[in-house]
Backbone as CSV, one residue per row, in Angstrom:
resi,resn,N_x,N_y,N_z,CA_x,CA_y,CA_z,C_x,C_y,C_z
1,MET,27.690,39.219,65.123,27.264,38.271,66.144,25.953,37.631,65.708
2,GLU,25.820,36.359,65.972,24.596,35.642,65.639,24.086,34.942,66.894
3,ILE,22.757,35.023,67.103,22.118,34.395,68.261,20.915,33.610,67.748
4,GLU,20.772,32.383,68.212,19.609,31.571,67.849,18.786,31.285,69.094
5,GLU,17.457,31.417,68.945,16.530,31.132,70.042,15.245,30.545,69.473
6,ASP,14.618,29.699,70.247,13.273,29.222,69.927,12.308,29.989,70.816
7,ILE,11.263,30.555,70.192,10.297,31.340,70.955,8.876,30.940,70.567
8,ALA,7.956,31.236,71.460,6.523,31.115,71.169,5.976,32.533,71.166
9,TYR,5.246,32.879,70.109,4.673,34.219,70.010,3.307,34.122,69.349
10,ASP,2.323,34.703,69.985,0.980,34.777,69.431,0.457,33.381,69.046
11,GLY,0.751,32.396,69.909,0.258,31.045,69.698,1.028,30.208,68.695
12,LYS,2.147,30.734,68.181,2.938,29.996,67.197,4.375,29.867,67.693
13,ASN,5.053,28.801,67.242,6.455,28.589,67.582,7.337,29.044,66.430
14,TYR,8.452,29.706,66.786,9.387,30.216,65.801,10.811,29.889,66.227
15,HIS,11.656,29.706,65.244,13.096,29.638,65.477,13.642,30.970,64.968
16,ILE,14.289,31.729,65.853,14.792,33.061,65.528,16.312,32.996,65.383
17,VAL,16.802,33.576,64.310,18.242,33.732,64.131,18.488,35.235,63.994
18,TYR,19.066,35.823,65.037,19.385,37.254,65.016,20.823,37.430,64.530
19,SER,21.043,38.447,63.678,22.385,38.779,63.204,22.592,40.281,63.251
20,ASP,23.756,40.718,63.757,24.130,42.125,63.643,24.287,42.451,62.164
21,ALA,24.011,43.704,61.799,24.162,44.092,60.391,24.450,45.581,60.291
22,ASP,25.316,45.937,59.360,25.590,47.341,59.061,24.792,47.806,57.848
23,SER,24.129,46.871,57.168,23.307,47.169,56.002,22.247,46.082,55.881
24,PHE,21.121,46.433,55.276,20.056,45.458,55.061,19.883,45.103,53.585
25,TYR,20.671,45.702,52.737,20.396,45.611,51.306,20.759,44.280,50.668
26,ASP,21.436,43.389,51.394,21.720,42.066,50.841,20.660,41.042,51.236
27,LEU,19.665,41.468,52.023,18.582,40.567,52.421,17.586,40.402,51.276
28,PRO,16.890,39.267,51.221,15.873,39.083,50.175,14.663,39.988,50.437
29,LYS,14.562,41.072,49.677,13.557,42.114,49.908,12.145,41.556,50.059
30,GLU,11.819,40.537,49.271,10.465,39.984,49.306,10.146,39.268,50.620
31,LEU,11.172,38.960,51.421,10.957,38.280,52.700,11.077,39.227,53.896
32,VAL,11.437,40.493,53.655,11.546,41.472,54.738,10.159,42.058,54.970
33,ARG,9.613,41.830,56.166,8.226,42.208,56.443,8.072,43.395,57.396
34,GLN,9.045,43.588,58.305,8.874,44.608,59.348,10.180,45.337,59.611
35,HIS,10.040,46.570,60.112,11.207,47.374,60.473,10.865,48.127,61.759
36,TYR,11.662,47.905,62.791,11.454,48.529,64.106,12.687,49.306,64.523
37,GLY,12.470,50.368,65.291,13.564,51.192,65.761,13.718,51.191,67.268
38,VAL,14.969,51.173,67.716,15.282,51.504,69.102,15.495,53.006,69.058
39,CYS,14.454,53.734,69.446,14.414,55.189,69.270,14.838,55.903,70.544
40,PHE,15.823,56.773,70.411,16.334,57.546,71.536,15.925,59.004,71.400
41,TYR,15.437,59.554,72.509,15.146,60.983,72.607,15.679,61.455,73.958
42,LYS,16.597,62.406,73.919,17.212,62.949,75.143,17.749,61.845,76.050
43,GLY,18.415,60.862,75.447,19.063,59.809,76.223,18.153,58.703,76.707
44,LYS,16.868,58.792,76.405,15.924,57.758,76.832,15.364,57.040,75.609
45,ILE,14.860,55.837,75.835,14.289,55.026,74.761,12.783,55.242,74.731
46,VAL,12.257,55.468,73.528,10.816,55.654,73.346,10.185,54.284,73.092
47,VAL,9.210,53.917,73.914,8.479,52.667,73.723,6.997,52.977,73.568
48,GLY,6.305,52.088,72.878,4.876,52.262,72.654,4.081,51.151,73.319
49,TRP,2.916,51.522,73.853,2.015,50.548,74.474,1.098,49.980,73.397
50,HIS,1.173,48.665,73.209,0.337,47.968,72.232,-0.870,47.416,72.985
51,GLU,-1.950,48.157,72.928,-3.141,47.874,73.740,-3.685,46.465,73.507
52,GLN,-3.777,46.043,72.256,-4.366,44.748,71.959,-3.578,43.602,72.603
53,LYS,-2.248,43.706,72.605,-1.411,42.647,73.164,-1.017,42.909,74.615
54,LYS,-1.318,44.123,75.094,-1.005,44.506,76.480,0.486,44.413,76.777
55,VAL,1.299,44.950,75.851,2.746,44.953,76.030,3.341,46.272,75.537
56,TRP,4.480,46.625,76.125,5.290,47.728,75.616,6.180,47.152,74.526
57,GLY,6.456,47.958,73.510,7.318,47.482,72.446,8.030,48.612,71.743
58,LEU,8.894,48.228,70.809,9.589,49.207,69.985,8.612,49.811,68.995
59,LEU,8.992,50.953,68.456,8.188,51.610,67.430,8.554,51.029,66.072
60,GLY,7.562,50.834,65.236,7.805,50.317,63.900,6.714,49.361,63.502
61,GLY,6.904,48.724,62.361,5.893,47.785,61.910,6.106,47.341,60.486
62,LYS,4.997,47.056,59.851,4.957,46.429,58.534,5.489,47.345,57.431
63,ILE,6.246,46.746,56.536,6.714,47.446,55.338,5.623,47.284,54.286
64,GLU,5.078,48.403,53.839,3.983,48.363,52.874,4.510,48.201,51.453
65,SER,3.654,47.721,50.587,4.002,47.514,49.183,4.540,48.804,48.573
66,GLY,5.693,48.708,47.923,6.293,49.860,47.266,7.178,50.710,48.154
67,GLU,7.197,50.440,49.464,8.037,51.209,50.389,9.434,50.619,50.476
68,SER,10.418,51.497,50.642,11.761,51.030,50.975,11.788,50.710,52.468
69,PHE,12.831,50.023,52.897,12.983,49.723,54.313,12.995,51.013,55.131
70,ASP,13.753,52.008,54.653,13.874,53.278,55.371,12.553,54.038,55.400
71,GLU,11.839,54.065,54.285,10.549,54.759,54.237,9.566,54.164,55.240
72,ALA,9.555,52.845,55.344,8.661,52.183,56.296,9.003,52.565,57.731
73,LEU,10.282,52.580,58.063,10.704,52.937,59.417,10.299,54.362,59.746
74,VAL,10.580,55.294,58.860,10.234,56.708,59.085,8.725,56.859,59.278
75,ARG,7.939,56.230,58.410,6.476,56.331,58.495,5.954,55.719,59.790
76,GLU,6.407,54.509,60.105,5.908,53.819,61.292,6.254,54.565,62.588
77,VAL,7.490,55.048,62.696,7.882,55.779,63.907,7.022,57.038,64.058
78,GLN,6.806,57.746,62.967,5.980,58.956,63.051,4.532,58.613,63.410
79,GLU,3.969,57.593,62.784,2.584,57.215,63.089,2.418,56.779,64.536
80,GLU,3.386,56.033,65.051,3.245,55.443,66.378,3.708,56.334,67.517
81,SER,4.348,57.473,67.206,4.863,58.323,68.291,4.715,59.820,68.042
82,ASN,4.399,60.203,66.820,4.417,61.603,66.394,5.812,62.202,66.598
83,MET,6.816,61.393,66.261,8.203,61.836,66.307,8.834,61.632,64.938
84,ARG,9.794,62.492,64.618,10.530,62.349,63.353,11.904,61.769,63.647
85,ILE,12.359,60.968,62.705,13.691,60.395,62.810,14.697,61.407,62.266
86,LEU,15.672,61.749,63.089,16.732,62.667,62.682,17.878,61.907,62.019
87,GLU,18.206,60.753,62.572,19.267,59.890,62.053,18.904,58.451,62.390
88,HIS,19.353,57.537,61.546,19.164,56.124,61.876,20.262,55.290,61.228
89,ARG,20.463,54.119,61.821,21.502,53.201,61.342,21.083,51.773,61.692
90,PRO,21.361,50.813,60.803,21.016,49.419,61.085,21.702,48.880,62.347
91,ILE,20.935,48.136,63.121,21.454,47.392,64.276,21.663,45.941,63.866
92,GLY,20.607,45.354,63.305,20.647,43.956,62.913,19.284,43.515,62.419
93,TYR,19.145,42.207,62.228,17.866,41.681,61.765,17.628,40.309,62.365
94,GLN,16.358,39.943,62.403,15.955,38.622,62.840,15.415,37.865,61.645
95,LYS,15.906,36.671,61.471,15.315,35.741,60.513,14.392,34.860,61.341
96,SER,13.116,34.916,61.052,12.112,34.191,61.815,11.619,33.010,60.983
97,ILE,11.811,31.812,61.512,11.444,30.595,60.796,10.287,29.929,61.540
98,GLN,9.142,29.846,60.855,7.964,29.227,61.458,8.089,27.713,61.436
99,ALA,7.283,27.051,62.250,7.294,25.590,62.325,7.027,24.951,60.961
100,ASP,6.229,25.621,60.114,5.920,25.081,58.783,7.007,25.383,57.751
101,GLY,8.105,26.030,58.180,9.216,26.341,57.289,9.155,27.723,56.673
102,GLY,8.067,28.443,56.871,7.965,29.809,56.356,9.012,30.715,56.991
103,VAL,9.557,31.629,56.194,10.626,32.512,56.660,10.247,33.960,56.410
104,MET,10.581,34.820,57.372,10.478,36.263,57.180,11.590,36.942,57.958
105,TYR,11.902,38.166,57.545,12.934,38.953,58.202,12.304,40.172,58.854
106,GLN,12.839,40.538,60.018,12.442,41.740,60.745,13.694,42.555,61.007
107,LEU,13.667,43.809,60.596,14.828,44.688,60.735,14.765,45.456,62.044
108,ARG,15.936,45.789,62.576,16.061,46.608,63.787,17.079,47.709,63.506
109,SER,16.702,48.957,63.821,17.590,50.103,63.591,17.655,50.993,64.814
110,LEU,18.803,51.622,64.997,18.957,52.685,65.979,18.386,53.952,65.357
111,CYS,17.579,54.686,66.120,17.012,55.945,65.636,17.200,57.031,66.682
112,LEU,17.585,58.211,66.224,17.547,59.396,67.063,16.322,60.177,66.600
113,VAL,15.448,60.514,67.535,14.168,61.117,67.186,13.935,62.416,67.947
114,GLU,12.948,63.178,67.462,12.469,64.351,68.189,10.972,64.463,67.960
115,PRO,10.237,64.973,68.946,8.789,65.109,68.786,8.435,66.142,67.720
116,ILE,7.395,65.837,66.973,6.811,66.800,66.047,5.778,67.611,66.822
117,GLY,5.106,66.953,67.713,4.092,67.533,68.598,3.721,66.474,69.610
118,ASP,2.662,66.717,70.367,2.203,65.730,71.339,1.699,64.483,70.623
119,PHE,1.891,63.317,71.250,1.324,62.088,70.720,-0.171,62.092,71.008
120,VAL,-0.962,61.871,69.986,-2.410,61.814,70.158,-2.903,60.388,69.921
121,SER,-2.615,59.849,68.737,-3.029,58.483,68.454,-2.281,57.952,67.239
122,ASP,-2.157,56.651,67.196,-1.590,55.936,66.064,-2.749,55.687,65.092
123,PRO,-2.626,56.092,63.826,-3.738,55.899,62.888,-4.240,54.450,62.812
124,SER,-3.343,53.482,63.007,-3.777,52.079,62.952,-4.380,51.616,64.275
125,GLY,-4.166,52.395,65.333,-4.702,52.040,66.642,-3.876,51.031,67.403
126,SER,-2.731,50.593,66.844,-1.958,49.566,67.547,-1.214,50.128,68.758
127,VAL,-0.694,51.356,68.663,-0.017,51.988,69.797,-0.965,53.037,70.375
128,THR,-1.272,52.906,71.669,-2.223,53.830,72.292,-1.564,54.844,73.215
129,LYS,-0.309,54.601,73.605,0.445,55.580,74.380,1.921,55.292,74.221
130,ILE,2.724,56.309,74.494,4.169,56.153,74.439,4.755,56.635,75.751
131,LYS,5.963,56.190,76.031,6.690,56.731,77.178,8.174,56.601,76.928
132,LEU,8.924,57.395,77.672,10.383,57.368,77.617,10.882,56.555,78.797
133,ILE,11.785,55.615,78.518,12.333,54.790,79.586,13.851,54.934,79.624
134,ASN,14.401,54.714,80.796,15.846,54.641,80.938,16.341,53.319,80.370
135,VAL,17.581,53.308,79.927,18.185,52.083,79.403,18.066,50.959,80.429
136,SER,18.207,51.281,81.709,18.140,50.270,82.772,16.760,49.626,82.891
137,GLU,15.741,50.208,82.273,14.374,49.673,82.331,14.031,48.785,81.130
138,TRP,14.986,48.572,80.234,14.754,47.822,78.996,14.068,46.475,79.247
139,ASP,14.654,45.643,80.110,14.111,44.300,80.320,12.704,44.314,80.909
140,GLU,12.337,45.378,81.612,10.981,45.496,82.157,9.958,45.764,81.054
141,HIS,10.413,46.335,79.945,9.506,46.733,78.874,9.659,45.912,77.600
142,ILE,10.870,45.501,77.298,11.159,44.719,76.088,11.711,43.375,76.545
143,ASP,10.854,42.405,76.696,11.221,41.091,77.221,11.485,40.143,76.064
144,TRP,12.648,40.313,75.427,12.985,39.518,74.244,14.215,38.650,74.467
145,GLY,14.521,38.342,75.702,15.612,37.426,76.002,16.962,37.888,75.503
146,GLU,17.782,36.918,75.123,19.149,37.206,74.692,19.181,38.076,73.435
147,VAL,18.246,37.850,72.513,18.179,38.660,71.293,17.886,40.115,71.654
148,GLY,16.934,40.348,72.531,16.602,41.706,72.947,17.768,42.413,73.614
149,ARG,18.482,41.674,74.452,19.638,42.283,75.116,20.730,42.634,74.104
150,ARG,20.917,41.805,73.078,21.912,42.125,72.043,21.471,43.340,71.231
151,ILE,20.194,43.457,70.928,19.681,44.618,70.195,19.962,45.888,70.995
152,LEU,19.709,45.851,72.299,19.996,47.016,73.141,21.495,47.298,73.162
153,GLU,22.302,46.269,73.384,23.757,46.440,73.444,24.290,47.071,72.156
154,ARG,23.839,46.563,71.034,24.300,47.091,69.742,23.805,48.514,69.525
155,SER,22.580,48.826,69.943,22.087,50.197,69.789,22.917,51.160,70.626
156,LEU,23.332,50.736,71.804,24.166,51.591,72.654,25.560,51.764,72.061
157,GLU,26.107,50.704,71.442,27.403,50.817,70.767,27.327,51.860,69.651
158,LEU,26.277,51.779,68.847,26.121,52.728,67.735,25.850,54.139,68.245
159,LYS,25.030,54.244,69.286,24.697,55.556,69.840,25.926,56.234,70.422
160,SER,26.864,55.462,70.961,28.070,56.064,71.549,28.864,56.826,70.493
161,ARG,28.740,56.422,69.243,29.415,57.147,68.162,28.825,58.540,67.974
162,VAL,27.526,58.659,68.205,26.854,59.958,68.096,27.296,60.866,69.233
163,ASP,27.452,60.267,70.408,27.821,61.042,71.594,29.274,61.468,71.594
164,SER,30.093,60.891,70.707,31.500,61.252,70.611,31.668,62.410,69.636
165,PRO,32.396,63.445,70.020,32.589,64.593,69.131,33.165,64.163,67.779
166,GLY,32.603,64.741,66.726,33.106,64.484,65.388,32.595,63.220,64.747
167,GLU,31.798,62.449,65.477,31.268,61.221,64.890,29.762,61.302,64.811
168,GLY,29.198,60.612,63.893,27.746,60.560,63.762,27.340,59.181,63.316
169,ILE,26.050,58.967,63.349,25.570,57.689,62.838,25.143,57.938,61.444
């Protein structure tokens, strides 16, 4: 499925093209900048409070030089929540096109997580608290329009495979 939307974010306008994906390895690696997870723990979604922007969001962030997509996701989720990823699978990606023609990709993955210990702080300081929300609270916390709703829908489709005996992600 592909969804196109025009959005304004952080004072800039973007054209977003979201696509479902079962793999990220055909994307141009040099243009993939971020990886975020829809993280589930005990049937609830883990969201992080981004103090600087005053919004709740998914866990994840920038892919650092030399990191694989998966390594970045594992590191970011642990830093931002003090949780480890037990399993993960691609949901899809956003191709973000800036008004000046610049392009970058942002990955989205389903993650099953468990706490390592209590959340104390994100080393980068971007996430200052976390909470678990019900699926029904998604739009109250992740206000990403049609793209956000598709990301949730696809994460639930993939998660249902985990909940079915004999299947895993």
